[in-house]
Short mmCIF file of C-alpha atoms in Angstrom, two decimals:
data_model
loop_
_atom_site.label_atom_id
_atom_site.label_comp_id
_atom_site.label_asym_id
_atom_site.label_seq_id
_atom_site.Cartn_x
_atom_site.Cartn_y
_atom_site.Cartn_z
CA UNK A 554 144.92 142.69 35.91
CA UNK A 555 145.74 138.93 35.28
CA UNK A 556 149.05 137.50 35.97
CA UNK A 557 149.42 137.09 32.25
CA UNK A 558 148.48 140.75 31.45
CA UNK A 559 150.59 141.71 34.35
CA UNK A 560 153.73 139.88 32.67
CA UNK A 561 152.95 141.35 29.21
CA UNK A 562 152.68 144.75 30.77
CA UNK A 563 156.01 144.33 32.45
CA UNK A 564 157.43 143.16 29.37
CA UNK A 565 156.47 145.92 27.16
CA UNK A 566 157.57 148.22 29.99
CA UNK A 567 160.92 146.57 29.62
CA UNK A 568 161.10 146.95 25.83
CA UNK A 569 160.19 150.56 25.85
CA UNK A 570 162.78 151.26 28.54
CA UNK A 571 165.20 149.24 26.95
CA UNK A 572 164.54 151.36 23.13
CA UNK A 573 164.50 154.56 25.27
CA UNK A 574 168.20 153.87 26.73
CA UNK A 575 169.68 152.19 23.51
CA UNK A 576 168.89 155.66 22.07
CA UNK A 577 170.21 157.98 24.82
CA UNK A 578 173.44 156.00 25.64
CA UNK A 579 176.60 157.84 25.28
CA UNK A 580 180.15 157.75 26.69
CA UNK A 581 182.18 160.61 28.04
CA UNK A 582 186.04 160.72 27.48
CA UNK A 583 186.65 162.16 30.88
CA UNK A 584 184.74 159.25 32.32
CA UNK A 585 186.96 156.82 30.34
CA UNK A 586 189.96 158.71 31.60
CA UNK A 587 188.98 158.35 35.21
CA UNK A 588 188.09 154.57 34.71
CA UNK A 589 191.29 153.69 32.68
CA UNK A 590 192.50 151.72 35.73
CA UNK A 591 189.35 149.15 35.51
CA UNK A 592 189.91 148.87 31.61
CA UNK A 593 192.44 146.16 31.31
CA UNK A 594 191.85 142.96 29.80
CA UNK A 595 192.46 140.08 32.42
CA UNK A 596 191.42 141.86 35.57
CA UNK A 597 188.01 142.41 37.25
CA UNK A 598 186.39 145.68 36.06
CA UNK A 599 183.62 147.92 36.64
CA UNK A 600 180.52 149.76 35.12
CA UNK A 601 179.63 153.11 35.19
CA UNK A 602 176.15 155.32 34.51
CA UNK A 603 175.79 159.08 34.60
CA UNK A 604 172.44 160.49 34.03
CA UNK A 605 171.51 164.43 34.33
CA UNK A 606 167.98 165.35 33.85
CA UNK A 607 166.69 161.87 33.23
CA UNK A 608 169.09 161.50 30.18
CA UNK A 609 172.26 159.04 30.05
CA UNK A 610 175.46 160.88 29.48
CA UNK A 611 177.60 157.99 30.22
CA UNK A 612 176.93 154.13 30.61
CA UNK A 613 179.59 151.85 30.36
CA UNK A 614 181.25 148.66 31.33
CA UNK A 615 185.09 148.21 31.98
CA UNK A 616 187.42 145.32 32.23
CA UNK A 617 185.80 141.63 32.93
CA UNK A 618 183.07 140.60 34.57
CA UNK A 619 184.06 136.94 34.67
CA UNK A 620 187.94 136.55 34.39
CA UNK A 621 187.30 132.65 34.39
CA UNK A 622 184.87 132.55 31.54
CA UNK A 623 186.49 135.62 29.60
CA UNK A 624 183.47 137.60 29.70
CA UNK A 625 183.59 141.42 29.92
CA UNK A 626 181.49 143.81 32.16
CA UNK A 627 178.61 145.88 30.21
CA UNK A 628 175.98 147.88 30.96
CA UNK A 629 173.78 145.17 31.10
CA UNK A 630 176.16 142.89 33.77
CA UNK A 631 174.66 142.50 37.12
CA UNK A 632 176.88 143.34 40.10
CA UNK A 633 176.12 142.46 43.57
CA UNK A 634 175.02 146.18 45.14
CA UNK A 635 176.17 145.14 48.73
CA UNK A 636 174.50 147.91 51.01
CA UNK A 637 173.23 149.93 47.96
CA UNK A 638 170.48 147.24 48.31
CA UNK A 639 169.33 148.72 51.07
CA UNK A 640 167.40 151.49 49.44
CA UNK A 641 164.97 149.10 48.06
CA UNK A 642 164.39 147.47 51.12
CA UNK A 643 163.39 150.73 52.81
CA UNK A 644 161.59 151.46 49.80
CA UNK A 645 159.40 148.10 50.15
CA UNK A 646 158.99 149.46 53.81
CA UNK A 647 157.56 152.62 52.61
CA UNK A 648 155.29 150.85 50.16
CA UNK A 649 153.98 149.15 52.72
CA UNK A 650 153.45 151.92 55.20
CA UNK A 651 151.75 153.76 52.14
CA UNK A 652 149.59 150.67 51.58
CA UNK A 653 148.45 150.97 55.28
CA UNK A 654 149.77 147.56 56.08
CA UNK A 655 152.61 149.11 58.41
CA UNK A 656 153.51 151.77 60.73
CA UNK A 657 156.95 153.25 61.26
CA UNK A 658 155.81 153.27 65.09
CA UNK A 659 155.31 149.26 64.95
CA UNK A 660 157.71 147.54 67.34
CA UNK A 661 159.56 144.61 66.38
CA UNK A 662 158.24 142.51 69.27
CA UNK A 663 154.75 142.92 67.72
CA UNK A 664 155.90 141.59 64.15
CA UNK A 665 158.24 138.70 65.42
CA UNK A 666 156.80 137.38 68.56
CA UNK A 667 159.81 135.33 69.18
CA UNK A 668 162.04 138.29 69.68
CA UNK A 669 163.37 138.74 73.03
CA UNK A 670 161.28 141.02 75.20
CA UNK A 671 163.58 144.25 74.62
CA UNK A 672 162.19 144.48 71.05
CA UNK A 673 159.22 146.26 72.14
CA UNK A 674 161.55 149.63 72.41
CA UNK A 675 162.58 149.06 68.95
CA UNK A 676 160.69 150.54 66.14
CA UNK A 677 160.33 150.18 62.54
CA UNK A 678 161.95 153.65 62.04
CA UNK A 679 164.75 153.03 64.39
CA UNK A 680 165.81 150.08 62.09
CA UNK A 681 165.33 152.33 59.04
CA UNK A 682 167.35 155.32 60.15
CA UNK A 683 170.24 152.83 61.94
CA UNK A 684 169.17 154.11 65.46
CA UNK A 685 167.75 150.81 67.14
CA UNK A 686 170.86 149.90 68.83
CA UNK A 687 170.86 146.47 67.97
CA UNK A 688 173.89 144.46 68.25
CA UNK A 689 175.92 143.72 65.05
CA UNK A 690 175.14 140.34 63.99
CA UNK A 691 178.34 139.79 62.50
CA UNK A 692 179.16 139.60 66.04
CA UNK A 693 176.96 137.15 67.06
CA UNK A 694 178.28 134.30 63.99
CA UNK A 695 179.78 131.44 66.12
CA UNK A 696 183.62 130.92 65.67
CA UNK A 697 184.47 128.64 62.82
CA UNK A 698 180.90 128.93 61.26
CA UNK A 699 181.61 127.96 57.72
CA UNK A 700 177.75 127.64 56.13
CA UNK A 701 176.38 130.72 54.85
CA UNK A 702 173.57 132.16 57.06
CA UNK A 703 170.47 132.90 56.32
CA UNK A 704 168.10 136.40 57.16
CA UNK A 705 166.20 133.51 59.51
CA UNK A 706 169.40 132.37 61.08
CA UNK A 707 169.98 135.99 61.57
CA UNK A 708 166.76 136.58 63.33
CA UNK A 709 167.59 133.18 65.37
CA UNK A 710 170.58 134.79 66.46
CA UNK A 711 169.19 137.89 68.02
CA UNK A 712 166.40 135.58 69.47
CA UNK A 713 169.07 133.12 71.13
CA UNK A 714 172.12 135.34 71.81
CA UNK A 715 170.97 139.00 72.84
CA UNK A 716 168.68 140.47 75.76
CA UNK A 717 169.33 143.96 75.17
CA UNK A 718 170.37 146.77 72.65
CA UNK A 719 173.91 148.57 72.73
CA UNK A 720 172.30 151.40 73.78
CA UNK A 721 168.55 152.94 74.27
CA UNK A 722 166.85 152.68 70.52
CA UNK A 723 166.33 156.35 69.39
CA UNK A 724 169.17 158.01 71.23
CA UNK A 725 172.34 157.29 68.77
CA UNK A 726 172.76 156.70 65.28
CA UNK A 727 175.17 153.14 64.44
CA UNK A 728 175.15 151.53 61.16
CA UNK A 729 173.26 148.41 61.21
CA UNK A 730 173.46 145.57 58.89
CA UNK A 731 171.32 143.42 61.34
CA UNK A 732 168.81 145.90 61.10
CA UNK A 733 168.17 146.10 57.78
CA UNK A 734 168.14 142.06 57.54
CA UNK A 735 165.27 142.28 59.85
CA UNK A 736 163.52 144.84 57.68
CA UNK A 737 163.70 142.40 54.82
CA UNK A 738 162.10 139.95 57.00
CA UNK A 739 159.51 142.43 57.91
CA UNK A 740 158.35 142.93 54.66
CA UNK A 741 157.62 139.37 53.95
CA UNK A 742 155.60 139.02 57.34
CA UNK A 743 153.54 142.09 56.59
CA UNK A 744 152.91 141.39 52.68
CA UNK A 745 152.70 137.52 53.16
CA UNK A 746 155.25 137.51 49.95
CA UNK A 747 158.94 136.48 49.83
CA UNK A 748 161.13 139.30 49.50
CA UNK A 749 162.47 138.44 46.04
CA UNK A 750 158.83 138.26 44.80
CA UNK A 751 157.82 141.45 46.55
CA UNK A 752 160.84 143.13 45.23
CA UNK A 753 160.54 141.91 41.57
CA UNK A 754 156.57 142.49 41.52
CA UNK A 755 156.35 146.32 43.27
CA UNK A 756 159.60 147.51 42.00
CA UNK A 757 161.76 146.01 39.57
CA UNK A 758 159.36 144.42 37.08
CA UNK A 759 157.14 147.76 37.25
CA UNK A 760 160.15 149.71 36.18
CA UNK A 761 161.83 147.32 33.60
CA UNK A 762 164.61 146.41 35.58
CA UNK A 763 166.12 143.14 35.67
CA UNK A 764 168.01 143.27 38.98
CA UNK A 765 167.41 140.10 41.21
CA UNK A 766 167.45 139.23 44.74
CA UNK A 767 170.42 136.61 45.57
CA UNK A 768 169.12 133.24 46.58
CA UNK A 769 172.14 131.16 46.65
CA UNK A 770 173.94 129.10 44.13
CA UNK A 771 171.09 126.83 43.41
CA UNK A 772 169.31 129.97 41.83
CA UNK A 773 172.20 131.74 39.85
CA UNK A 774 172.03 135.13 38.74
CA UNK A 775 171.90 135.40 34.96
CA UNK A 776 174.72 137.76 33.36
CA UNK A 777 176.41 138.49 36.49
CA UNK A 778 179.83 139.92 37.69
CA UNK A 779 181.80 137.52 40.22
CA UNK A 780 183.99 139.17 42.80
CA UNK A 781 187.91 139.11 43.15
CA UNK A 782 190.93 139.94 45.26
CA UNK A 783 194.36 140.40 44.36
CA UNK A 784 196.48 137.60 45.20
CA UNK A 785 200.32 136.99 44.24
CA UNK A 786 200.49 139.37 41.51
CA UNK A 787 197.01 138.02 39.97
CA UNK A 788 193.45 137.67 41.04
CA UNK A 789 191.74 135.30 42.76
CA UNK A 790 187.86 134.62 42.99
CA UNK A 791 186.57 135.56 46.33
CA UNK A 792 182.84 136.00 45.35
CA UNK A 793 181.01 134.34 48.58
CA UNK A 794 181.52 134.69 52.54
CA UNK A 795 179.19 133.19 55.77
CA UNK A 796 177.39 136.53 55.20
CA UNK A 797 176.84 136.59 51.60
CA UNK A 798 173.29 134.86 51.46
CA UNK A 799 171.75 137.65 53.86
CA UNK A 800 169.59 139.44 51.74
CA UNK A 801 168.26 142.67 53.36
CA UNK A 802 171.44 144.14 54.27
CA UNK A 803 172.77 143.50 50.78
CA UNK A 804 171.78 140.87 48.81
CA UNK A 805 170.69 142.42 45.42
CA UNK A 806 172.22 142.22 41.93
CA UNK A 807 171.71 145.01 39.42
CA UNK A 808 173.26 146.66 36.27
CA UNK A 809 174.02 150.01 35.89
CA UNK A 810 171.14 150.24 33.28
CA UNK A 811 168.55 149.09 36.09
CA UNK A 812 170.40 151.91 38.71
CA UNK A 813 169.49 154.32 35.89
CA UNK A 814 165.66 153.32 35.60
CA UNK A 815 165.66 153.31 39.47
CA UNK A 816 166.70 156.64 39.74
CA UNK A 817 164.46 158.02 36.93
CA UNK A 818 161.53 156.42 39.01
CA UNK A 819 162.70 158.46 42.11
CA UNK A 820 162.73 161.97 40.33
CA UNK A 821 159.80 164.07 41.73
CA UNK A 822 156.74 164.22 39.22
CA UNK A 823 157.65 160.94 37.45
CA UNK A 824 154.48 159.90 35.70
CA UNK A 825 154.22 156.60 37.64
CA UNK A 826 155.69 156.88 40.92
CA UNK A 827 156.27 153.98 43.39
CA UNK A 828 154.98 156.24 46.21
CA UNK A 829 153.23 159.55 46.80
CA UNK A 830 155.02 162.60 46.73
CA UNK A 831 154.76 162.83 50.44
CA UNK A 832 156.46 159.92 51.27
CA UNK A 833 158.86 160.10 48.41
CA UNK A 834 160.45 163.64 50.06
CA UNK A 835 160.25 161.14 53.35
CA UNK A 836 162.45 159.19 51.96
CA UNK A 837 165.12 161.75 51.37
CA UNK A 838 165.18 163.25 54.82
CA UNK A 839 167.27 162.43 57.90
CA UNK A 840 165.78 160.61 60.59
CA UNK A 841 165.52 162.34 63.98
CA UNK A 842 167.19 161.05 67.34
CA UNK A 843 165.12 161.45 70.49
CA UNK A 844 167.21 164.66 71.27
CA UNK A 845 165.53 166.24 67.91
CA UNK A 846 169.24 166.15 66.13
CA UNK A 847 169.42 164.73 62.92
CA UNK A 848 170.98 161.16 62.20
CA UNK A 849 172.05 161.71 58.55
CA UNK A 850 170.41 158.60 57.38
CA UNK A 851 167.03 158.63 55.32
CA UNK A 852 165.45 155.42 53.88
CA UNK A 853 168.52 153.72 52.97
CA UNK A 854 170.08 156.91 51.63
CA UNK A 855 172.87 158.59 53.49
CA UNK A 856 171.89 162.55 53.49
CA UNK A 857 174.75 165.33 53.74
CA UNK A 858 176.42 167.77 51.32
CA UNK A 859 179.36 168.13 48.82
CA UNK A 860 180.99 171.17 47.72
CA UNK A 861 177.78 172.92 49.01
CA UNK A 862 175.27 170.57 46.91
CA UNK A 863 172.84 168.34 48.75
CA UNK A 864 173.48 164.83 48.10
CA UNK A 865 171.77 161.39 48.65
CA UNK A 866 174.30 158.46 48.30
CA UNK A 867 175.27 155.10 49.69
CA UNK A 868 178.15 152.77 49.34
CA UNK A 869 178.46 149.19 49.20
CA UNK A 870 181.48 146.75 50.25
CA UNK A 871 181.36 142.75 50.55
CA UNK A 872 183.58 140.57 49.74
CA UNK A 873 184.57 140.77 45.84
CA UNK A 874 182.80 143.91 45.31
CA UNK A 875 182.71 147.67 45.95
CA UNK A 876 179.79 149.79 44.84
CA UNK A 877 178.55 153.75 45.03
CA UNK A 878 175.59 155.54 44.20
CA UNK A 879 175.40 159.41 44.59
CA UNK A 880 172.59 161.72 43.34
CA UNK A 881 172.89 165.33 43.57
CA UNK A 882 168.77 166.61 43.42
CA UNK A 883 169.77 170.43 42.65
CA UNK A 884 171.67 169.67 39.55
CA UNK A 885 169.49 166.49 38.65
CA UNK A 886 172.66 164.53 38.66
CA UNK A 887 172.77 160.64 39.37
CA UNK A 888 176.30 158.83 39.34
CA UNK A 889 176.85 154.98 39.73
CA UNK A 890 179.74 153.10 40.02
CA UNK A 891 179.87 149.30 40.39
CA UNK A 892 182.81 146.93 40.54
CA UNK A 893 183.75 143.44 41.27
CA UNK A 894 186.96 143.45 43.05
CA UNK A 895 188.13 144.04 46.57
CA UNK A 896 189.98 147.31 47.01
CA UNK A 897 189.48 150.90 45.25
CA UNK A 898 187.16 153.19 45.89
CA UNK A 899 183.81 153.98 43.61
CA UNK A 900 183.08 156.49 45.85
CA UNK A 901 186.09 158.62 45.14
CA UNK A 902 185.55 157.74 41.20
CA UNK A 903 181.75 158.82 41.45
CA UNK A 904 183.17 162.43 43.35
CA UNK A 905 185.64 162.66 40.38
CA UNK A 906 182.87 162.41 37.75
CA UNK A 907 180.95 164.77 39.64
CA UNK A 908 183.59 167.28 40.09
CA UNK A 909 183.35 167.31 36.18
CA UNK A 910 179.57 167.66 35.95
CA UNK A 911 178.12 169.11 39.21
CA UNK A 912 178.67 172.79 37.84
#
């Protein structure tokens, strides 16, 4: 397919998805009540989508996306997903595996020859499931650092400042942002494409999503929310920190409309799956430690149960943003809550909504 035909196909897919979503958009008064604290003029807001069996039950924005510009949050507003981004990075790894370009047993020293020798013990699967033992890269940032770190800066921190893991890879679970920064770079090295282009071509455009990878303020995200923190009885914009430019651990911006399209693509039996059924099933299985014990984390998804229901979920937290997505596959229910303020608990809000709808 030529580039032009590919672009046309993506556009038509987006238009079709947009019209379909317009036809099915709805609002639930009970959700409005739960979100009332975010639905205030002059304060940062939120956006919520609730879908069941591939149909939208509720999709709505609350409060403000941009206080200075007096712009409301809507279903089209892009929020920084923070760690909810990890599921897209993990899907990229799954796609490369299905393409035969990557094995989960590849070690990171083979992928990054500059990495210290201990990288031979760390497999791609260890990074995926947070069982690598990597030192937290946040702990390696020099005191007084003011310039934002890139993914390559994080790799260099590991190259220059670490000589061992915190524990034997595969022996323990310990959540690692650094592991997912490295996975984003794995995608680049293996695919030969930049991470943003890979995700756009292989996932976002294919599904009709408007999601984008943050590339710095020189490449602004369109229709985005800005992050805020409470200060002196009001709100102060706190949108960026020294770790806000890293990508693999939390750099994606997406709307609740995008997350609905994403969830629909993850349903078994979808007409145009991103990966085959076997790999899709593996994405939602927790990884295993060397002992055989499950670690509770799949491919960018936390795997647990809630009120006896299987649950696939993730939270995100970064300066100015709090996010959550929860899927209840036995009920074909998905809830996503995105907010642009420090504080609050989108996770608890999603569970309150699930209380109403999961029966």
